[in-house]
PDB file as gemmi writes it, atoms N, CA and C in Angstrom:
CRYST1    1.000    1.000    1.000  90.00  90.00  90.00 P 1                      
ATOM      1  N   MET A   1      -5.519  -7.664 -21.909  1.00  0.00           N  
ATOM      2  CA  MET A   1      -5.711  -6.612 -20.707  1.00  0.00           C  
ATOM      3  C   MET A   1      -4.878  -5.608 -20.474  1.00  0.00           C  
ATOM      4  N   SER A   2      -5.130  -4.239 -20.557  1.00  0.00           N  
ATOM      5  CA  SER A   2      -4.094  -3.222 -20.005  1.00  0.00           C  
ATOM      6  C   SER A   2      -3.659  -3.147 -18.475  1.00  0.00           C  
ATOM      7  N   GLU A   3      -2.707  -2.981 -18.210  1.00  0.00           N  
ATOM      8  CA  GLU A   3      -2.111  -2.816 -16.665  1.00  0.00           C  
ATOM      9  C   GLU A   3      -3.520  -2.129 -15.739  1.00  0.00           C  
ATOM     10  N   SER A   4      -3.690  -0.854 -16.439  1.00  0.00           N  
ATOM     11  CA  SER A   4      -4.965   0.147 -16.123  1.00  0.00           C  
ATOM     12  C   SER A   4      -6.358  -0.948 -15.561  1.00  0.00           C  
ATOM     13  N   GLU A   5      -6.394  -1.615 -16.746  1.00  0.00           N  
ATOM     14  CA  GLU A   5      -7.431  -2.543 -16.733  1.00  0.00           C  
ATOM     15  C   GLU A   5      -7.302  -3.387 -15.892  1.00  0.00           C  
ATOM     16  N   SER A   6      -6.480  -4.156 -15.481  1.00  0.00           N  
ATOM     17  CA  SER A   6      -6.014  -5.308 -14.674  1.00  0.00           C  
ATOM     18  C   SER A   6      -6.348  -4.803 -13.415  1.00  0.00           C  
ATOM     19  N   ALA A   7      -5.637  -3.373 -12.852  1.00  0.00           N  
ATOM     20  CA  ALA A   7      -5.985  -2.476 -11.568  1.00  0.00           C  
ATOM     21  C   ALA A   7      -7.214  -2.559 -11.379  1.00  0.00           C  
ATOM     22  N   LYS A   8      -8.300  -1.833 -12.188  1.00  0.00           N  
ATOM     23  CA  LYS A   8      -9.239  -1.417 -11.964  1.00  0.00           C  
ATOM     24  C   LYS A   8     -10.347  -2.840 -11.391  1.00  0.00           C  
ATOM     25  N   ALA A   9     -10.000  -3.894 -12.358  1.00  0.00           N  
ATOM     26  CA  ALA A   9     -10.529  -5.334 -11.817  1.00  0.00           C  
ATOM     27  C   ALA A   9     -10.414  -5.925 -10.411  1.00  0.00           C  
ATOM     28  N   THR A  10      -8.854  -5.662  -9.490  1.00  0.00           N  
ATOM     29  CA  THR A  10      -8.545  -5.960  -8.550  1.00  0.00           C  
ATOM     30  C   THR A  10      -9.178  -4.764  -7.579  1.00  0.00           C  
ATOM     31  N   MET A  11      -8.965  -3.448  -7.722  1.00  0.00           N  
ATOM     32  CA  MET A  11      -9.164  -2.486  -6.720  1.00  0.00           C  
ATOM     33  C   MET A  11     -10.000  -2.730  -5.823  1.00  0.00           C  
ATOM     34  N   PRO A  12      -9.958  -2.780  -4.521  1.00  0.00           N  
ATOM     35  CA  PRO A  12     -11.230  -2.947  -3.628  1.00  0.00           C  
ATOM     36  C   PRO A  12     -12.247  -1.517  -3.767  1.00  0.00           C  
ATOM     37  N   ALA A  13     -13.338  -1.754  -3.806  1.00  0.00           N  
ATOM     38  CA  ALA A  13     -14.526  -0.910  -4.073  1.00  0.00           C  
ATOM     39  C   ALA A  13     -13.933   0.272  -3.152  1.00  0.00           C  
ATOM     40  N   GLU A  14     -13.456   0.423  -2.175  1.00  0.00           N  
ATOM     41  CA  GLU A  14     -13.472   1.211  -0.942  1.00  0.00           C  
ATOM     42  C   GLU A  14     -12.333   2.153  -1.622  1.00  0.00           C  
ATOM     43  N   CYS A  15     -11.453   1.545  -2.477  1.00  0.00           N  
ATOM     44  CA  CYS A  15     -10.218   2.659  -2.806  1.00  0.00           C  
ATOM     45  C   CYS A  15     -10.304   3.002  -4.199  1.00  0.00           C  
ATOM     46  N   ALA A  16     -11.794   2.885  -4.908  1.00  0.00           N  
ATOM     47  CA  ALA A  16     -11.896   3.166  -5.814  1.00  0.00           C  
ATOM     48  C   ALA A  16     -12.067   4.957  -6.559  1.00  0.00           C  
ATOM     49  N   ALA A  17     -12.005   5.380  -5.792  1.00  0.00           N  
ATOM     50  CA  ALA A  17     -12.012   7.256  -5.571  1.00  0.00           C  
ATOM     51  C   ALA A  17     -10.831   7.370  -5.670  1.00  0.00           C  
ATOM     52  N   LEU A  18     -10.056   6.908  -4.813  1.00  0.00           N  
ATOM     53  CA  LEU A  18      -8.320   7.171  -4.671  1.00  0.00           C  
ATOM     54  C   LEU A  18      -7.563   6.596  -5.964  1.00  0.00           C  
ATOM     55  N   TYR A  19      -8.138   5.609  -6.524  1.00  0.00           N  
ATOM     56  CA  TYR A  19      -7.514   4.904  -7.698  1.00  0.00           C  
ATOM     57  C   TYR A  19      -7.371   5.910  -9.109  1.00  0.00           C  
ATOM     58  N   ARG A  20      -9.130   6.333  -9.097  1.00  0.00           N  
ATOM     59  CA  ARG A  20      -9.276   7.576 -10.329  1.00  0.00           C  
ATOM     60  C   ARG A  20      -8.417   8.722 -10.085  1.00  0.00           C  
ATOM     61  N   ALA A  21      -8.714   9.206  -8.846  1.00  0.00           N  
ATOM     62  CA  ALA A  21      -7.590  10.335  -8.913  1.00  0.00           C  
ATOM     63  C   ALA A  21      -6.275  10.606  -9.018  1.00  0.00           C  
ATOM     64  N   LEU A  22      -5.579   9.021  -8.402  1.00  0.00           N  
ATOM     65  CA  LEU A  22      -4.359   9.182  -8.589  1.00  0.00           C  
ATOM     66  C   LEU A  22      -4.061   8.647 -10.390  1.00  0.00           C  
ATOM     67  N   CYS A  23      -4.828   7.963 -10.965  1.00  0.00           N  
ATOM     68  CA  CYS A  23      -4.736   8.269 -12.594  1.00  0.00           C  
ATOM     69  C   CYS A  23      -5.195   9.532 -13.292  1.00  0.00           C  
ATOM     70  N   GLU A  24      -5.958  10.199 -12.753  1.00  0.00           N  
ATOM     71  CA  GLU A  24      -5.993  11.560 -13.052  1.00  0.00           C  
ATOM     72  C   GLU A  24      -4.943  12.359 -13.016  1.00  0.00           C  
ATOM     73  N   CYS A  25      -4.170  12.265 -12.080  1.00  0.00           N  
ATOM     74  CA  CYS A  25      -2.901  12.931 -11.325  1.00  0.00           C  
ATOM     75  C   CYS A  25      -1.889  12.419 -12.665  1.00  0.00           C  
ATOM     76  N   HIS A  26      -1.913  11.237 -12.707  1.00  0.00           N  
ATOM     77  CA  HIS A  26      -0.986  10.767 -13.699  1.00  0.00           C  
ATOM     78  C   HIS A  26      -0.873  11.046 -14.733  1.00  0.00           C  
ATOM     79  N   ARG A  27      -1.993  11.061 -15.145  1.00  0.00           N  
ATOM     80  CA  ARG A  27      -2.803  11.839 -16.964  1.00  0.00           C  
ATOM     81  C   ARG A  27      -2.151  12.788 -16.710  1.00  0.00           C  
ATOM     82  N   ARG A  28      -2.450  13.976 -16.208  1.00  0.00           N  
ATOM     83  CA  ARG A  28      -1.918  15.281 -15.966  1.00  0.00           C  
ATOM     84  C   ARG A  28      -0.571  15.662 -16.223  1.00  0.00           C  
ATOM     85  N   LEU A  29       0.437  15.138 -15.385  1.00  0.00           N  
ATOM     86  CA  LEU A  29       1.448  15.244 -15.100  1.00  0.00           C  
ATOM     87  C   LEU A  29       2.394  14.261 -15.871  1.00  0.00           C  
ATOM     88  N   ARG A  30       2.870  14.425 -17.234  1.00  0.00           N  
ATOM     89  CA  ARG A  30       3.795  13.610 -17.970  1.00  0.00           C  
ATOM     90  C   ARG A  30       4.808  13.532 -17.504  1.00  0.00           C  
ATOM     91  N   GLU A  31       5.748  14.648 -16.759  1.00  0.00           N  
ATOM     92  CA  GLU A  31       6.792  14.631 -16.417  1.00  0.00           C  
ATOM     93  C   GLU A  31       7.144  13.747 -15.088  1.00  0.00           C  
ATOM     94  N   PRO A  32       8.114  12.615 -15.185  1.00  0.00           N  
ATOM     95  CA  PRO A  32       7.817  11.873 -13.821  1.00  0.00           C  
ATOM     96  C   PRO A  32       8.225  12.496 -12.625  1.00  0.00           C  
ATOM     97  N   TRP A  33       9.270  13.336 -12.734  1.00  0.00           N  
ATOM     98  CA  TRP A  33       9.691  13.908 -11.376  1.00  0.00           C  
ATOM     99  C   TRP A  33       8.442  15.232 -10.787  1.00  0.00           C  
ATOM    100  N   GLN A  34       7.547  15.765 -11.769  1.00  0.00           N  
ATOM    101  CA  GLN A  34       6.492  16.249 -11.400  1.00  0.00           C  
ATOM    102  C   GLN A  34       5.375  15.288 -10.755  1.00  0.00           C  
ATOM    103  N   ARG A  35       5.087  14.082 -11.478  1.00  0.00           N  
ATOM    104  CA  ARG A  35       4.369  13.104 -11.283  1.00  0.00           C  
ATOM    105  C   ARG A  35       4.691  12.383  -9.645  1.00  0.00           C  
ATOM    106  N   GLU A  36       6.201  12.227  -9.368  1.00  0.00           N  
ATOM    107  CA  GLU A  36       6.616  11.941  -8.158  1.00  0.00           C  
ATOM    108  C   GLU A  36       5.909  12.697  -7.186  1.00  0.00           C  
ATOM    109  N   ILE A  37       5.942  13.722  -7.512  1.00  0.00           N  
ATOM    110  CA  ILE A  37       6.105  15.257  -6.378  1.00  0.00           C  
ATOM    111  C   ILE A  37       4.806  15.462  -6.056  1.00  0.00           C  
ATOM    112  N   SER A  38       4.114  15.616  -7.329  1.00  0.00           N  
ATOM    113  CA  SER A  38       2.430  15.896  -7.043  1.00  0.00           C  
ATOM    114  C   SER A  38       1.451  15.164  -6.805  1.00  0.00           C  
ATOM    115  N   CYS A  39       1.754  13.976  -6.978  1.00  0.00           N  
ATOM    116  CA  CYS A  39       1.074  12.557  -6.882  1.00  0.00           C  
ATOM    117  C   CYS A  39       1.198  11.727  -5.467  1.00  0.00           C  
ATOM    118  N   ARG A  40       2.238  11.943  -5.125  1.00  0.00           N  
ATOM    119  CA  ARG A  40       2.937  11.320  -3.779  1.00  0.00           C  
ATOM    120  C   ARG A  40       1.306  11.221  -2.713  1.00  0.00           C  
ATOM    121  N   HIS A  41       0.957  12.124  -2.527  1.00  0.00           N  
ATOM    122  CA  HIS A  41      -0.095  11.856  -1.458  1.00  0.00           C  
ATOM    123  C   HIS A  41      -1.075  11.101  -1.819  1.00  0.00           C  
ATOM    124  N   LEU A  42      -1.484  11.050  -3.098  1.00  0.00           N  
ATOM    125  CA  LEU A  42      -2.355  10.049  -3.482  1.00  0.00           C  
ATOM    126  C   LEU A  42      -1.871   8.748  -3.686  1.00  0.00           C  
ATOM    127  N   ASN A  43      -0.756   8.837  -4.096  1.00  0.00           N  
ATOM    128  CA  ASN A  43      -0.174   7.343  -4.032  1.00  0.00           C  
ATOM    129  C   ASN A  43      -0.020   6.649  -2.528  1.00  0.00           C  
ATOM    130  N   ARG A  44       0.452   7.294  -1.800  1.00  0.00           N  
ATOM    131  CA  ARG A  44       0.363   6.977  -0.288  1.00  0.00           C  
ATOM    132  C   ARG A  44      -0.753   6.448  -0.064  1.00  0.00           C  
ATOM    133  N   SER A  45      -2.091   7.487  -0.064  1.00  0.00           N  
ATOM    134  CA  SER A  45      -3.233   7.165   0.527  1.00  0.00           C  
ATOM    135  C   SER A  45      -3.835   5.960   0.017  1.00  0.00           C  
ATOM    136  N   LEU A  46      -3.761   5.654  -1.605  1.00  0.00           N  
ATOM    137  CA  LEU A  46      -4.181   4.665  -2.047  1.00  0.00           C  
ATOM    138  C   LEU A  46      -3.632   3.373  -1.867  1.00  0.00           C  
ATOM    139  N   ALA A  47      -2.259   3.515  -1.588  1.00  0.00           N  
ATOM    140  CA  ALA A  47      -1.698   2.238  -0.761  1.00  0.00           C  
ATOM    141  C   ALA A  47      -1.976   1.859   0.558  1.00  0.00           C  
ATOM    142  N   GLN A  48      -2.400   2.892   1.291  1.00  0.00           N  
ATOM    143  CA  GLN A  48      -2.911   2.741   2.371  1.00  0.00           C  
ATOM    144  C   GLN A  48      -4.071   2.407   2.604  1.00  0.00           C  
ATOM    145  N   CYS A  49      -5.063   2.602   1.715  1.00  0.00           N  
ATOM    146  CA  CYS A  49      -6.347   1.827   1.351  1.00  0.00           C  
ATOM    147  C   CYS A  49      -6.467   0.564   1.295  1.00  0.00           C  
ATOM    148  N   VAL A  50      -5.777  -0.003   0.122  1.00  0.00           N  
ATOM    149  CA  VAL A  50      -5.708  -1.258  -0.195  1.00  0.00           C  
ATOM    150  C   VAL A  50      -4.882  -2.080   0.679  1.00  0.00           C  
ATOM    151  N   VAL A  51      -3.799  -1.618   1.536  1.00  0.00           N  
ATOM    152  CA  VAL A  51      -3.231  -2.214   2.317  1.00  0.00           C  
ATOM    153  C   VAL A  51      -4.241  -2.566   3.743  1.00  0.00           C  
ATOM    154  N   SER A  52      -5.332  -1.579   4.042  1.00  0.00           N  
ATOM    155  CA  SER A  52      -6.077  -1.485   5.288  1.00  0.00           C  
ATOM    156  C   SER A  52      -7.173  -2.572   4.768  1.00  0.00           C  
ATOM    157  N   ILE A  53      -7.737  -2.452   3.602  1.00  0.00           N  
ATOM    158  CA  ILE A  53      -8.469  -3.486   2.808  1.00  0.00           C  
ATOM    159  C   ILE A  53      -8.199  -5.115   3.101  1.00  0.00           C  
ATOM    160  N   ALA A  54      -6.872  -5.327   2.453  1.00  0.00           N  
ATOM    161  CA  ALA A  54      -6.298  -6.728   2.059  1.00  0.00           C  
ATOM    162  C   ALA A  54      -5.748  -7.290   3.984  1.00  0.00           C  
ATOM    163  N   CYS A  55      -5.355  -6.532   4.359  1.00  0.00           N  
ATOM    164  CA  CYS A  55      -4.685  -7.133   6.168  1.00  0.00           C  
ATOM    165  C   CYS A  55      -5.383  -5.940   7.117  1.00  0.00           C  
ATOM    166  N   PRO A  56      -6.643  -5.720   7.380  1.00  0.00           N  
ATOM    167  CA  PRO A  56      -7.278  -5.048   8.404  1.00  0.00           C  
ATOM    168  C   PRO A  56      -6.763  -5.007   9.424  1.00  0.00           C  
ATOM    169  N   ASP A  57      -6.470  -6.298  10.540  1.00  0.00           N  
ATOM    170  CA  ASP A  57      -6.113  -6.453  11.837  1.00  0.00           C  
ATOM    171  C   ASP A  57      -4.647  -6.079  11.984  1.00  0.00           C  
ATOM    172  N   GLU A  58      -3.483  -6.366  10.731  1.00  0.00           N  
ATOM    173  CA  GLU A  58      -2.212  -6.112  10.695  1.00  0.00           C  
ATOM    174  C   GLU A  58      -1.978  -4.858  10.515  1.00  0.00           C  
ATOM    175  N   SER A  59      -2.498  -4.255   9.677  1.00  0.00           N  
ATOM    176  CA  SER A  59      -2.584  -2.713   9.270  1.00  0.00           C  
ATOM    177  C   SER A  59      -2.558  -2.006  10.672  1.00  0.00           C  
ATOM    178  N   GLU A  60      -3.978  -2.440  11.489  1.00  0.00           N  
ATOM    179  CA  GLU A  60      -4.556  -1.828  12.104  1.00  0.00           C  
ATOM    180  C   GLU A  60      -3.080  -1.581  13.500  1.00  0.00           C  
ATOM    181  N   ALA A  61      -2.660  -2.881  13.405  1.00  0.00           N  
ATOM    182  CA  ALA A  61      -1.493  -3.145  14.750  1.00  0.00           C  
ATOM    183  C   ALA A  61      -0.621  -2.347  14.411  1.00  0.00           C  
ATOM    184  N   VAL A  62       0.063  -2.206  13.427  1.00  0.00           N  
ATOM    185  CA  VAL A  62       1.285  -1.377  12.931  1.00  0.00           C  
ATOM    186  C   VAL A  62       1.007   0.321  13.168  1.00  0.00           C  
ATOM    187  N   ARG A  63      -0.292   0.465  12.792  1.00  0.00           N  
ATOM    188  CA  ARG A  63      -0.947   1.946  12.974  1.00  0.00           C  
ATOM    189  C   ARG A  63      -0.887   2.230  14.650  1.00  0.00           C  
ATOM    190  N   THR A  64      -1.216   1.273  15.458  1.00  0.00           N  
ATOM    191  CA  THR A  64      -1.527   1.315  16.632  1.00  0.00           C  
ATOM    192  C   THR A  64       0.076   1.421  17.303  1.00  0.00           C  
ATOM    193  N   MET A  65       0.863   0.563  17.302  1.00  0.00           N  
ATOM    194  CA  MET A  65       1.601  -0.035  17.614  1.00  0.00           C  
ATOM    195  C   MET A  65       2.987   0.975  17.412  1.00  0.00           C  
ATOM    196  N   CYS A  66       2.838   1.639  16.397  1.00  0.00           N  
ATOM    197  CA  CYS A  66       4.207   2.149  15.816  1.00  0.00           C  
ATOM    198  C   CYS A  66       3.762   3.568  15.835  1.00  0.00           C  
ATOM    199  N   SER A  67       2.982   4.150  16.141  1.00  0.00           N  
ATOM    200  CA  SER A  67       2.510   5.329  16.308  1.00  0.00           C  
ATOM    201  C   SER A  67       3.118   6.389  16.752  1.00  0.00           C  
ATOM    202  N   SER A  68       3.868   6.201  18.283  1.00  0.00           N  
ATOM    203  CA  SER A  68       4.937   6.788  18.715  1.00  0.00           C  
ATOM    204  C   SER A  68       5.891   6.217  19.080  1.00  0.00           C  
ATOM    205  N   ALA A  69       7.144   7.009  19.568  1.00  0.00           N  
ATOM    206  CA  ALA A  69       7.984   6.094  20.189  1.00  0.00           C  
ATOM    207  C   ALA A  69       7.821   5.680  21.647  1.00  0.00           C  
ATOM    208  N   GLY A  70       8.391   4.783  21.762  1.00  0.00           N  
ATOM    209  CA  GLY A  70       8.113   4.220  23.418  1.00  0.00           C  
ATOM    210  C   GLY A  70       9.100   3.511  24.039  1.00  0.00           C  
ATOM    211  N   THR A  71       8.629   2.483  24.672  1.00  0.00           N  
ATOM    212  CA  THR A  71       9.595   1.726  25.550  1.00  0.00           C  
ATOM    213  C   THR A  71      10.235   0.689  24.669  1.00  0.00           C  
ATOM    214  N   SER A  72      11.158   0.008  25.285  1.00  0.00           N  
ATOM    215  CA  SER A  72      11.774  -1.277  24.116  1.00  0.00           C  
ATOM    216  C   SER A  72      10.800  -2.226  24.238  1.00  0.00           C  
ATOM    217  N   MET A  73       9.965  -2.378  24.721  1.00  0.00           N  
ATOM    218  CA  MET A  73       8.715  -3.311  24.427  1.00  0.00           C  
ATOM    219  C   MET A  73       7.679  -3.103  23.296  1.00  0.00           C  
ATOM    220  N   LYS A  74       7.905  -1.488  23.453  1.00  0.00           N  
ATOM    221  CA  LYS A  74       6.968  -1.263  22.467  1.00  0.00           C  
ATOM    222  C   LYS A  74       7.385  -0.984  20.850  1.00  0.00           C  
ATOM    223  N   ARG A  75       8.364  -0.890  20.884  1.00  0.00           N  
ATOM    224  CA  ARG A  75       9.522  -0.897  20.030  1.00  0.00           C  
ATOM    225  C   ARG A  75       9.787  -2.370  19.380  1.00  0.00           C  
ATOM    226  N   ALA A  76       9.530  -3.551  20.370  1.00  0.00           N  
ATOM    227  CA  ALA A  76       9.677  -4.990  19.956  1.00  0.00           C  
ATOM    228  C   ALA A  76       8.238  -5.292  19.263  1.00  0.00           C  
ATOM    229  N   GLN A  77       6.921  -4.438  19.771  1.00  0.00           N  
ATOM    230  CA  GLN A  77       5.993  -4.941  19.446  1.00  0.00           C  
ATOM    231  C   GLN A  77       5.426  -4.288  17.956  1.00  0.00           C  
ATOM    232  N   CYS A  78       5.881  -3.056  17.690  1.00  0.00           N  
ATOM    233  CA  CYS A  78       6.431  -2.283  16.610  1.00  0.00           C  
ATOM    234  C   CYS A  78       6.430  -3.379  15.663  1.00  0.00           C  
ATOM    235  N   GLN A  79       7.892  -3.622  15.681  1.00  0.00           N  
ATOM    236  CA  GLN A  79       8.620  -4.477  14.645  1.00  0.00           C  
ATOM    237  C   GLN A  79       8.137  -5.965  14.336  1.00  0.00           C  
ATOM    238  N   ARG A  80       7.308  -6.594  15.914  1.00  0.00           N  
ATOM    239  CA  ARG A  80       6.412  -7.923  15.115  1.00  0.00           C  
ATOM    240  C   ARG A  80       5.582  -7.447  14.254  1.00  0.00           C  
ATOM    241  N   ALA A  81       4.733  -6.275  14.638  1.00  0.00           N  
ATOM    242  CA  ALA A  81       3.212  -5.789  13.882  1.00  0.00           C  
ATOM    243  C   ALA A  81       3.650  -5.623  12.443  1.00  0.00           C  
ATOM    244  N   LYS A  82       4.658  -4.999  12.009  1.00  0.00           N  
ATOM    245  CA  LYS A  82       5.366  -4.663  10.890  1.00  0.00           C  
ATOM    246  C   LYS A  82       5.823  -6.124  10.003  1.00  0.00           C  
ATOM    247  N   LEU A  83       6.419  -7.075  10.961  1.00  0.00           N  
ATOM    248  CA  LEU A  83       6.483  -8.167  10.224  1.00  0.00           C  
ATOM    249  C   LEU A  83       5.071  -8.964   9.934  1.00  0.00           C  
ATOM    250  N   ALA A  84       4.218  -9.247  10.809  1.00  0.00           N  
ATOM    251  CA  ALA A  84       3.166  -9.370  10.283  1.00  0.00           C  
ATOM    252  C   ALA A  84       2.597  -8.822   9.222  1.00  0.00           C  
ATOM    253  N   LEU A  85       2.315  -7.598   9.189  1.00  0.00           N  
ATOM    254  CA  LEU A  85       1.803  -7.043   8.285  1.00  0.00           C  
ATOM    255  C   LEU A  85       2.890  -7.297   6.637  1.00  0.00           C  
ATOM    256  N   SER A  86       4.044  -7.378   6.829  1.00  0.00           N  
ATOM    257  CA  SER A  86       4.464  -7.733   5.591  1.00  0.00           C  
ATOM    258  C   SER A  86       4.343  -9.357   5.051  1.00  0.00           C  
ATOM    259  N   VAL A  87       4.213 -10.012   6.316  1.00  0.00           N  
ATOM    260  CA  VAL A  87       3.780 -11.661   5.938  1.00  0.00           C  
ATOM    261  C   VAL A  87       2.173 -11.414   4.916  1.00  0.00           C  
ATOM    262  N   CYS A  88       1.494 -10.543   5.673  1.00  0.00           N  
ATOM    263  CA  CYS A  88       0.184 -10.654   4.984  1.00  0.00           C  
ATOM    264  C   CYS A  88       0.120 -10.244   3.968  1.00  0.00           C  
ATOM    265  N   ILE A  89       1.030  -8.997   3.299  1.00  0.00           N  
ATOM    266  CA  ILE A  89       0.813  -8.225   2.318  1.00  0.00           C  
ATOM    267  C   ILE A  89       1.628  -9.580   1.362  1.00  0.00           C  
ATOM    268  N   SER A  90       2.619 -10.091   1.963  1.00  0.00           N  
ATOM    269  CA  SER A  90       3.105 -11.477   0.584  1.00  0.00           C  
ATOM    270  C   SER A  90       2.038 -12.447   0.571  1.00  0.00           C  
ATOM    271  N   SER A  91       1.387 -12.855   1.073  1.00  0.00           N  
ATOM    272  CA  SER A  91       0.172 -13.467   1.210  1.00  0.00           C  
ATOM    273  C   SER A  91      -0.522 -13.307  -0.237  1.00  0.00           C  
ATOM    274  N   HIS A  92      -1.086 -11.897  -0.568  1.00  0.00           N  
ATOM    275  CA  HIS A  92      -1.829 -11.605  -1.318  1.00  0.00           C  
ATOM    276  C   HIS A  92      -1.462 -11.247  -2.936  1.00  0.00           C  
ATOM    277  N   GLN A  93       0.455 -11.620  -2.855  1.00  0.00           N  
ATOM    278  CA  GLN A  93       0.602 -11.199  -4.137  1.00  0.00           C  
ATOM    279  C   GLN A  93       0.819 -12.407  -4.949  1.00  0.00           C  
ATOM    280  N   ALA A  94       0.384 -12.256  -5.948  1.00  0.00           N  
ATOM    281  CA  ALA A  94       0.569 -13.166  -7.194  1.00  0.00           C  
ATOM    282  C   ALA A  94       1.866 -14.175  -7.235  1.00  0.00           C  
ATOM    283  N   PRO A  95       1.656 -15.355  -7.409  1.00  0.00           N  
ATOM    284  CA  PRO A  95       3.001 -16.147  -7.134  1.00  0.00           C  
ATOM    285  C   PRO A  95       4.296 -15.535  -8.030  1.00  0.00           C  
ATOM    286  N   GLU A  96       3.947 -14.995  -9.372  1.00  0.00           N  
ATOM    287  CA  GLU A  96       4.788 -14.226 -10.268  1.00  0.00           C  
ATOM    288  C   GLU A  96       5.724 -13.289  -9.759  1.00  0.00           C  
ATOM    289  N   GLN A  97       5.102 -12.529  -8.871  1.00  0.00           N  
ATOM    290  CA  GLN A  97       5.482 -11.467  -8.091  1.00  0.00           C  
ATOM    291  C   GLN A  97       6.362 -11.788  -7.163  1.00  0.00           C  
ATOM    292  N   SER A  98       5.628 -12.444  -5.719  1.00  0.00           N  
ATOM    293  CA  SER A  98       6.474 -13.102  -5.256  1.00  0.00           C  
ATOM    294  C   SER A  98       7.876 -13.647  -5.857  1.00  0.00           C  
ATOM    295  N   GLU A  99       8.118 -14.218  -6.616  1.00  0.00           N  
ATOM    296  CA  GLU A  99       9.132 -14.972  -7.372  1.00  0.00           C  
ATOM    297  C   GLU A  99      10.222 -13.957  -7.598  1.00  0.00           C  
ATOM    298  N   ALA A 100       9.759 -12.958  -7.983  1.00  0.00           N  
ATOM    299  CA  ALA A 100      10.384 -11.965  -8.796  1.00  0.00           C  
ATOM    300  C   ALA A 100      11.016 -10.984  -7.853  1.00  0.00           C  
ATOM    301  N   SER A 101      10.240 -10.875  -6.626  1.00  0.00           N  
ATOM    302  CA  SER A 101      10.491 -10.035  -5.378  1.00  0.00           C  
ATOM    303  C   SER A 101      12.032 -10.876  -5.075  1.00  0.00           C  
ATOM    304  N   GLN A 102      12.078 -11.824  -4.720  1.00  0.00           N  
ATOM    305  CA  GLN A 102      12.871 -13.236  -4.266  1.00  0.00           C  
ATOM    306  C   GLN A 102      14.544 -12.994  -4.824  1.00  0.00           C  
ATOM    307  N   LEU A 103      14.353 -12.818  -6.392  1.00  0.00           N  
ATOM    308  CA  LEU A 103      15.625 -12.479  -6.896  1.00  0.00           C  
ATOM    309  C   LEU A 103      16.387 -11.745  -6.721  1.00  0.00           C  
TER     310      LEU A 103                                                      
END                                                                             
């Protein structure tokens, strides 16, 4: 199974259109620097979609707590929300991905 086929198999249905658009953007633009600039918005949108499906509560907490500057208490809440989101995302990684990131 190719990397693209593997991603399709695990892509949440809610994010499928963004995934197809990103693949099309990558297909059209062969130069890495052009691809990075031109496809950036799709890449970010797809990442946000996948994270919001995998970790809905944590994702919403980060969006809410980190949306604007505020008091030191709000900044601390934002940091805790980011940590909780990071833990949630890590819990969804395959073991070999988690081990590689620890190296």
